Amino acid sequence: MAKSSVIRPTAEDRKAVGKIAELAKKAGIDIKEGSIRRTSSRFCLGVEHGDYNGTELFGVGTDRFIWMAYKPSEDSLMRLYSGNFPGDGVVEFEMGKIPEPKSPQTADTWARFAYGVDFVLRRAGYKITRGINACIYGNIPGGGMSRSASLALNLILSVLDANGIEEADKLKIVDLAQAVENDYIGSPCGKLDQIMILFAREGFGTYYNPKKQSVEYVPLGKRATDFSIVVMDTGTVRPGLEKSTYKVRRAECEQFVSLLQRAGYKISCLADIKIDGLYEKILAQFAGQYPDLCDRFKYIFAAQQRFYEMLDAWKRGDVATVGRVFREDGIGLRDEYKISGPELETMCDIARTIPGCLGERMLGGGDKGAAGALVKTANVNALKKAVDIAYPASRPGFADKYAVHVCKVVDGVRVYDGMI
Ligand code: GLA
């Protein structure tokens, strides 16, 4: 991975690195003269829950980050500390000597990401002989902004770098990061998060086509109204995807694909159904017996059609249409895909009342976590005020836990040298 050390750290980067230096000192981790790798969060503009259904994807990197200061160890020892999980203390292990995948004893520690990185890199045949000393601090809220993918990517890129390995194939890095979650941790996530973070570029949307395995950068049309990406963290905590509705929805979609295959349809995923006539035929055939599976399919079909509308609108700078599609996706995710949650919908209901809110919906894995909105910049403060009044009144249990993040579109990965 080429280091973008010519790019200057922001004031926020400096603050975070200052914090990391203090944390490292307290934890006794030597990161002096190491590098800083900053990995972003992501905001998906479509198709949410499309990745494991084979749809094309579009999203941006957002400015909530994980910063990791690291330097290679002298040996194969990993010594890591996270300022976000002080209770886990210093995580120390020799590379290659890690608990079995999906071990219950690692289920509650963030260290499972570091173990998982060791596991997948070795399995893939990389010659990893050196561990790293590292200290981490992040401000990505959990549930909706891809904190886990950001962490897995950060660790993979840093361990490869410490071992002098340059992996030029970024999609391979995506697969490795997904494997950390799928194969070591046991979370059934797709590839959306990893792609949208690893490829993210300041000022651009990232467009991924799974059939072509291609990534393109799409600038927002020049005449676009000034708008902001707002993330409304409900303060609720979602357990891992493996313990949530996500796993059920994924299985339902796979079940429907195999039903369709057995009935003679030549498809490999729900995204393969793009034509109205075929869609109607399938619904006529299956809706009576499998109403729920058909509902999931209805969302994917409609969201996929809207995806192209959204992408064209983005290119033209027609933010109102991008927002409308975002809202329609949200209604589909709520009513057909049924992956949203009550607190997420409270946030959406509040956002919808604000003039200048172009669209809003749940974000990411579902059930809990964060909802998002596309809002004319002039109206962002009105949205914040509305959330401050209405959300604690509606959800008093989360009155001191929710947060509103106004986000910028940023680079997914940056590396800074000479900061510590
Ligand atoms: C989570 C998963 C992704 C994706 C989204 C929903 O973030 O990790 O793979 O499925 O949910 O779009």
XYZ file of C-alpha atoms and ligand atoms in Angstrom:
432
model
C 0.000 0.000 0.000
C 1.549 3.312 -1.064
C 1.999 5.674 1.812
C 0.324 9.006 1.322
C 2.771 10.785 3.595
C 2.682 13.922 1.429
C -0.856 14.487 2.649
C -0.887 16.637 5.720
C -2.594 15.534 8.923
C -5.658 17.528 9.922
C -6.077 19.262 13.274
C -8.276 16.351 14.304
C -5.556 13.884 13.338
C -3.087 15.773 15.516
C -5.472 15.700 18.433
C -6.079 11.978 18.050
C -2.367 11.250 17.785
C -1.739 13.323 20.907
C -4.260 11.186 22.717
C -2.682 8.003 21.398
C 0.758 9.101 22.560
C -0.621 9.548 26.078
C -2.423 6.222 25.992
C 0.685 4.410 24.733
C 2.761 5.925 27.499
C 0.315 4.784 30.155
C -0.004 1.309 28.633
C 3.771 0.981 28.215
C 3.643 0.437 24.451
C 6.587 1.696 22.443
C 5.305 3.397 19.296
C 8.015 6.042 19.069
C 8.832 6.951 15.472
C 6.129 4.648 14.249
C 3.534 5.360 11.564
C -0.044 6.455 11.964
C -2.667 4.700 9.882
C -6.080 6.298 9.818
C -9.031 4.321 8.485
C -12.428 5.874 7.942
C -16.024 4.870 8.473
C -18.424 4.598 5.536
C -21.864 5.762 4.490
C -23.724 3.566 2.005
C -25.977 5.255 -0.520
C -27.116 1.970 -2.029
C -27.961 -0.831 -2.052
C -28.121 -1.352 1.702
C -28.229 -5.138 2.269
C -27.434 -5.504 -1.412
C -23.873 -6.797 -1.020
C -24.785 -10.334 0.001
C -27.600 -10.259 -2.569
C -25.231 -9.450 -5.433
C -26.233 -5.862 -6.233
C -23.966 -3.038 -7.305
C -22.885 -0.754 -4.491
C -22.275 2.928 -3.961
C -21.039 4.844 -0.946
C -18.534 7.255 0.516
C -15.929 7.342 3.273
C -16.922 9.482 6.258
C -14.859 11.360 8.813
C -15.244 9.210 11.867
C -12.036 7.250 12.149
C -9.816 4.671 13.750
C -6.283 5.954 14.197
C -3.574 3.423 14.903
C 0.013 4.268 15.760
C 2.239 1.274 15.127
C 5.723 0.089 14.532
C 7.171 -3.326 13.768
C 8.264 -5.421 16.774
C 11.719 -6.914 16.895
C 10.113 -10.346 16.934
C 6.768 -12.027 16.271
C 5.102 -10.511 19.300
C 1.943 -8.447 18.929
C 1.464 -5.817 21.640
C -1.664 -3.773 21.216
C -3.698 -1.373 23.258
C -7.024 0.241 22.426
C -8.052 3.448 24.149
C -11.652 2.496 23.353
C -11.482 -0.741 25.302
C -9.255 0.027 28.267
C -10.816 -2.848 30.199
C -9.147 -5.314 27.833
C -5.729 -3.968 28.857
C -2.680 -4.653 26.702
C -3.352 -7.452 24.239
C -0.204 -9.493 23.829
C 0.341 -12.640 21.792
C 2.833 -14.355 19.600
C 1.772 -14.459 15.993
C 0.591 -17.895 15.002
C -0.406 -18.710 18.579
C -3.996 -17.615 18.739
C -7.260 -19.086 19.999
C -9.303 -21.191 17.577
C -11.683 -19.268 15.293
C -15.015 -18.384 16.917
C -13.717 -19.305 20.394
C -16.191 -18.308 23.098
C -13.373 -16.868 25.222
C -12.613 -14.248 22.577
C -16.239 -13.282 21.873
C -16.188 -10.206 24.108
C -12.763 -8.772 23.459
C -11.697 -6.509 20.618
C -8.514 -8.640 20.492
C -10.429 -11.093 18.315
C -9.818 -8.727 15.401
C -6.061 -8.903 15.913
C -6.181 -12.700 16.276
C -8.355 -12.859 13.179
C -5.880 -10.804 11.159
C -3.075 -13.134 12.156
C -5.288 -16.098 11.221
C -6.322 -14.896 7.748
C -2.907 -13.560 6.720
C -1.220 -16.825 7.602
C -3.930 -18.887 5.970
C -3.520 -16.838 2.793
C 0.196 -17.684 2.788
C 1.711 -14.290 3.573
C 5.109 -14.551 5.267
C 4.368 -12.821 8.519
C 7.329 -12.916 10.868
C 7.025 -9.616 12.678
C 4.366 -8.469 15.044
C 3.560 -4.852 15.758
C 3.455 -2.571 18.759
C 0.322 -0.555 18.338
C -1.960 1.839 20.105
C -5.441 2.604 18.828
C -8.012 5.275 19.326
C -11.233 5.700 17.367
C -14.418 7.751 17.265
C -16.620 5.619 15.000
C -19.910 4.856 16.734
C -20.871 1.179 16.773
C -23.668 -0.086 14.512
C -24.072 1.515 11.086
C -20.737 3.132 10.249
C -18.576 -0.004 9.885
C -16.325 0.266 12.863
C -15.369 -3.394 12.672
C -14.379 -3.311 8.992
C -12.329 -0.194 9.659
C -10.465 -1.951 12.459
C -9.856 -5.151 10.475
C -8.530 -3.176 7.496
C -6.321 -1.024 9.669
C -4.758 -4.053 11.335
C -4.278 -5.977 8.067
C -2.622 -3.080 6.255
C -0.406 -2.316 9.231
C 0.751 -5.900 9.791
C 1.493 -6.292 6.069
C 3.401 -3.015 6.108
C 5.399 -4.032 9.191
C 6.400 -7.188 7.298
C 7.409 -5.277 4.186
C 4.585 -6.784 2.129
C 2.830 -4.700 -0.504
C -0.433 -6.234 -1.628
C -1.320 -4.384 -4.796
C -4.680 -6.103 -5.245
C -7.009 -4.078 -3.085
C -9.919 -6.438 -3.617
C -7.759 -9.145 -2.063
C -7.396 -6.949 1.020
C -11.185 -6.580 1.029
C -11.548 -10.368 1.005
C -9.027 -10.755 3.826
C -10.841 -8.205 5.981
C -14.158 -9.892 5.296
C -12.592 -13.243 6.189
C -11.468 -11.878 9.561
C -15.140 -11.340 10.337
C -16.699 -14.316 8.505
C -14.167 -17.013 9.299
C -12.494 -15.990 12.530
C -15.077 -13.898 14.384
C -18.140 -15.586 12.929
C -19.980 -12.480 11.714
C -21.786 -13.133 8.419
C -21.050 -9.673 6.927
C -20.709 -9.009 3.196
C -18.083 -6.846 1.480
C -19.810 -3.485 1.388
C -18.061 -1.983 4.391
C -14.562 -3.059 3.441
C -14.925 -1.825 -0.154
C -16.416 1.499 0.826
C -13.635 2.171 3.326
C -10.618 0.818 1.496
C -11.389 2.578 -1.775
C -12.930 5.765 -0.368
C -11.608 9.032 -1.766
C -12.214 12.528 -0.513
C -14.843 14.224 -2.652
C -15.928 11.093 -4.585
C -18.474 8.339 -4.385
C -17.198 4.783 -4.858
C -19.120 2.618 -7.298
C -18.563 -1.126 -7.148
C -19.804 -3.606 -9.705
C -19.588 -7.178 -8.349
C -20.030 -8.900 -11.710
C -17.155 -6.964 -13.246
C -15.234 -6.770 -9.964
C -14.650 -3.134 -10.823
C -14.425 0.057 -8.807
C -15.026 3.519 -10.238
C -14.905 6.922 -8.629
C -17.918 9.074 -9.304
C -17.795 12.784 -8.517
C -20.966 14.496 -7.390
C -22.385 16.675 -10.200
C -21.205 20.264 -10.044
C -24.560 21.925 -9.644
C -25.454 19.979 -6.510
C -27.084 21.871 -3.661
C -24.902 21.988 -0.598
C -25.909 19.044 1.582
C -24.567 17.188 4.590
C -24.417 13.562 5.540
C -25.790 13.251 9.041
C -25.500 10.150 11.182
C -27.937 9.865 14.079
C -26.609 7.362 16.580
C -29.552 6.091 18.635
C -27.340 5.134 21.574
C -28.552 1.537 21.317
C -26.001 -1.233 21.127
C -26.336 -3.962 18.570
C -24.716 -7.292 19.277
C -22.638 -8.808 16.448
C -24.378 -9.473 13.121
C -24.248 -13.178 13.912
C -26.625 -12.529 16.834
C -29.001 -10.203 15.020
C -31.778 -10.111 12.411
C -29.047 -9.687 9.808
C -28.189 -13.373 9.947
C -31.857 -14.319 9.543
C -32.336 -11.991 6.554
C -29.224 -13.328 4.868
C -30.424 -16.892 5.328
C -33.911 -16.008 4.049
C -32.479 -14.493 0.882
C -30.301 -17.560 0.308
C -33.297 -19.793 0.917
C -35.302 -17.894 -1.676
C -32.485 -18.143 -4.218
C -32.381 -21.919 -3.813
C -36.178 -22.162 -4.072
C -36.012 -20.217 -7.320
C -33.159 -22.338 -8.632
C -35.090 -25.514 -7.875
C -38.040 -24.053 -9.750
C -35.778 -23.685 -12.788
C -34.782 -20.005 -12.619
C -31.180 -19.554 -13.778
C -29.995 -17.139 -11.127
C -27.193 -17.104 -8.581
C -28.465 -14.270 -6.382
C -31.563 -12.083 -5.999
C -29.836 -9.243 -7.860
C -29.916 -11.385 -11.014
C -33.640 -10.629 -11.277
C -33.859 -7.228 -12.920
C -36.718 -7.485 -15.389
C -40.290 -6.515 -14.488
C -41.917 -9.483 -16.216
C -39.723 -11.987 -14.407
C -40.279 -10.218 -11.097
C -44.051 -10.374 -11.488
C -43.955 -14.004 -12.542
C -41.935 -14.953 -9.449
C -44.242 -13.039 -7.118
C -47.317 -14.650 -8.686
C -45.738 -18.055 -8.200
C -44.355 -17.685 -4.647
C -46.133 -14.881 -2.758
C -48.953 -17.125 -1.549
C -46.699 -19.702 0.043
C -43.703 -17.538 0.963
C -44.996 -14.034 1.718
C -42.022 -13.067 3.909
C -39.394 -14.236 1.437
C -41.234 -12.344 -1.275
C -41.220 -9.201 0.843
C -37.432 -9.386 1.171
C -37.223 -9.888 -2.581
C -39.534 -6.926 -3.241
C -37.161 -4.638 -1.385
C -34.072 -5.914 -3.226
C -35.779 -5.676 -6.620
C -37.049 -2.125 -6.096
C -33.863 -0.918 -4.396
C -31.817 -2.244 -7.284
C -33.948 -0.302 -9.779
C -33.675 2.829 -7.640
C -29.907 2.350 -7.429
C -29.416 3.332 -11.064
C -31.721 6.307 -10.636
C -29.687 7.383 -7.607
C -26.357 6.948 -9.402
C -27.500 9.048 -12.361
C -28.853 11.688 -10.010
C -25.520 11.774 -8.143
C -23.669 12.303 -11.425
C -26.010 15.169 -12.341
C -25.766 16.694 -8.883
C -29.468 16.142 -8.328
C -29.257 15.724 -4.588
C -33.029 15.878 -4.126
C -33.395 12.635 -6.092
C -30.499 10.992 -4.247
C -32.322 11.884 -1.028
C -35.680 10.639 -2.260
C -34.179 7.282 -3.228
C -32.467 7.102 0.159
C -35.861 7.659 1.812
C -37.626 5.100 -0.376
C -34.913 2.564 0.402
C -35.507 3.289 4.073
C -39.202 2.580 3.791
C -38.440 -0.678 1.980
C -35.891 -1.659 4.608
C -38.462 -0.926 7.301
C -41.571 -2.494 5.790
C -40.395 -5.206 3.387
C -36.916 -6.182 4.369
C -37.858 -5.592 8.029
C -34.341 -4.962 9.211
C -34.816 -1.638 10.953
C -35.457 -1.126 14.662
C -37.767 1.040 16.756
C -35.149 3.559 17.878
C -33.765 3.823 14.342
C -37.251 4.601 13.093
C -37.779 7.205 15.809
C -34.700 9.014 14.465
C -36.044 8.740 10.910
C -39.469 9.995 11.939
C -37.871 13.025 13.582
C -35.607 13.743 10.608
C -38.538 13.504 8.165
C -40.245 16.462 9.827
C -37.388 18.838 9.024
C -37.663 20.970 5.882
C -34.465 20.424 3.944
C -34.126 16.817 5.060
C -33.932 15.142 1.654
C -34.028 11.563 2.860
C -33.399 9.378 5.890
C -33.136 5.696 6.745
C -31.580 3.105 8.986
C -27.916 2.390 8.297
C -25.914 -0.793 8.032
C -26.592 -4.109 9.685
C -29.905 -3.190 11.304
C -31.913 -3.612 14.522
C -29.936 -1.005 16.467
C -27.134 1.496 16.013
C -27.405 4.522 13.762
C -29.764 6.012 11.214
C -28.630 8.471 8.550
C -30.000 11.488 6.737
C -29.105 13.640 3.745
C -29.846 17.186 4.744
C -29.444 20.579 3.088
C -26.540 22.100 4.987
C -28.597 25.156 5.912
C -31.038 22.873 7.757
C -28.585 20.729 9.712
C -28.940 22.765 12.885
C -32.706 22.469 12.718
C -32.318 18.692 12.524
C -29.968 18.651 15.493
C -32.413 20.714 17.545
C -35.324 18.500 16.597
C -33.401 15.373 17.615
C -32.405 16.991 20.917
C -36.033 17.736 21.704
C -37.833 14.723 20.342
C -35.466 11.779 20.702
C -34.957 11.871 24.494
C -38.700 12.493 24.904
C -39.502 9.437 22.819
C -36.641 7.210 24.010
C -35.815 8.345 27.562
C -33.677 5.260 28.127
C -31.187 6.585 25.589
C -31.397 10.267 26.536
C -27.747 10.408 27.550
C -26.447 8.017 24.920
C -27.555 9.281 21.517
C -25.402 11.536 19.306
C -25.685 13.375 16.013
C -22.629 13.328 13.734
C -22.363 15.672 10.773
C -19.940 14.008 8.384
C -17.594 14.972 5.600
C -16.624 12.752 2.649
C -13.013 11.692 3.151
C -10.215 9.355 2.072
C -10.664 5.842 3.406
C -7.044 5.159 4.310
C -4.273 7.560 5.119
C -0.819 6.956 6.504
C 1.183 9.640 8.236
C 4.816 9.409 9.197
C 6.829 11.663 11.449
C 3.969 12.450 13.853
C 5.219 10.552 16.906
C -23.397 -4.521 7.602
C -22.567 -5.562 6.880
C -22.406 -5.245 5.394
C -23.732 -4.915 4.741
C -24.514 -3.926 5.589
C -25.906 -3.689 5.064
O -22.729 -3.314 7.672
O -21.293 -5.646 7.479
O -21.746 -6.289 4.736
O -24.464 -6.077 4.482
O -24.629 -4.340 6.931
O -25.886 -3.037 3.847
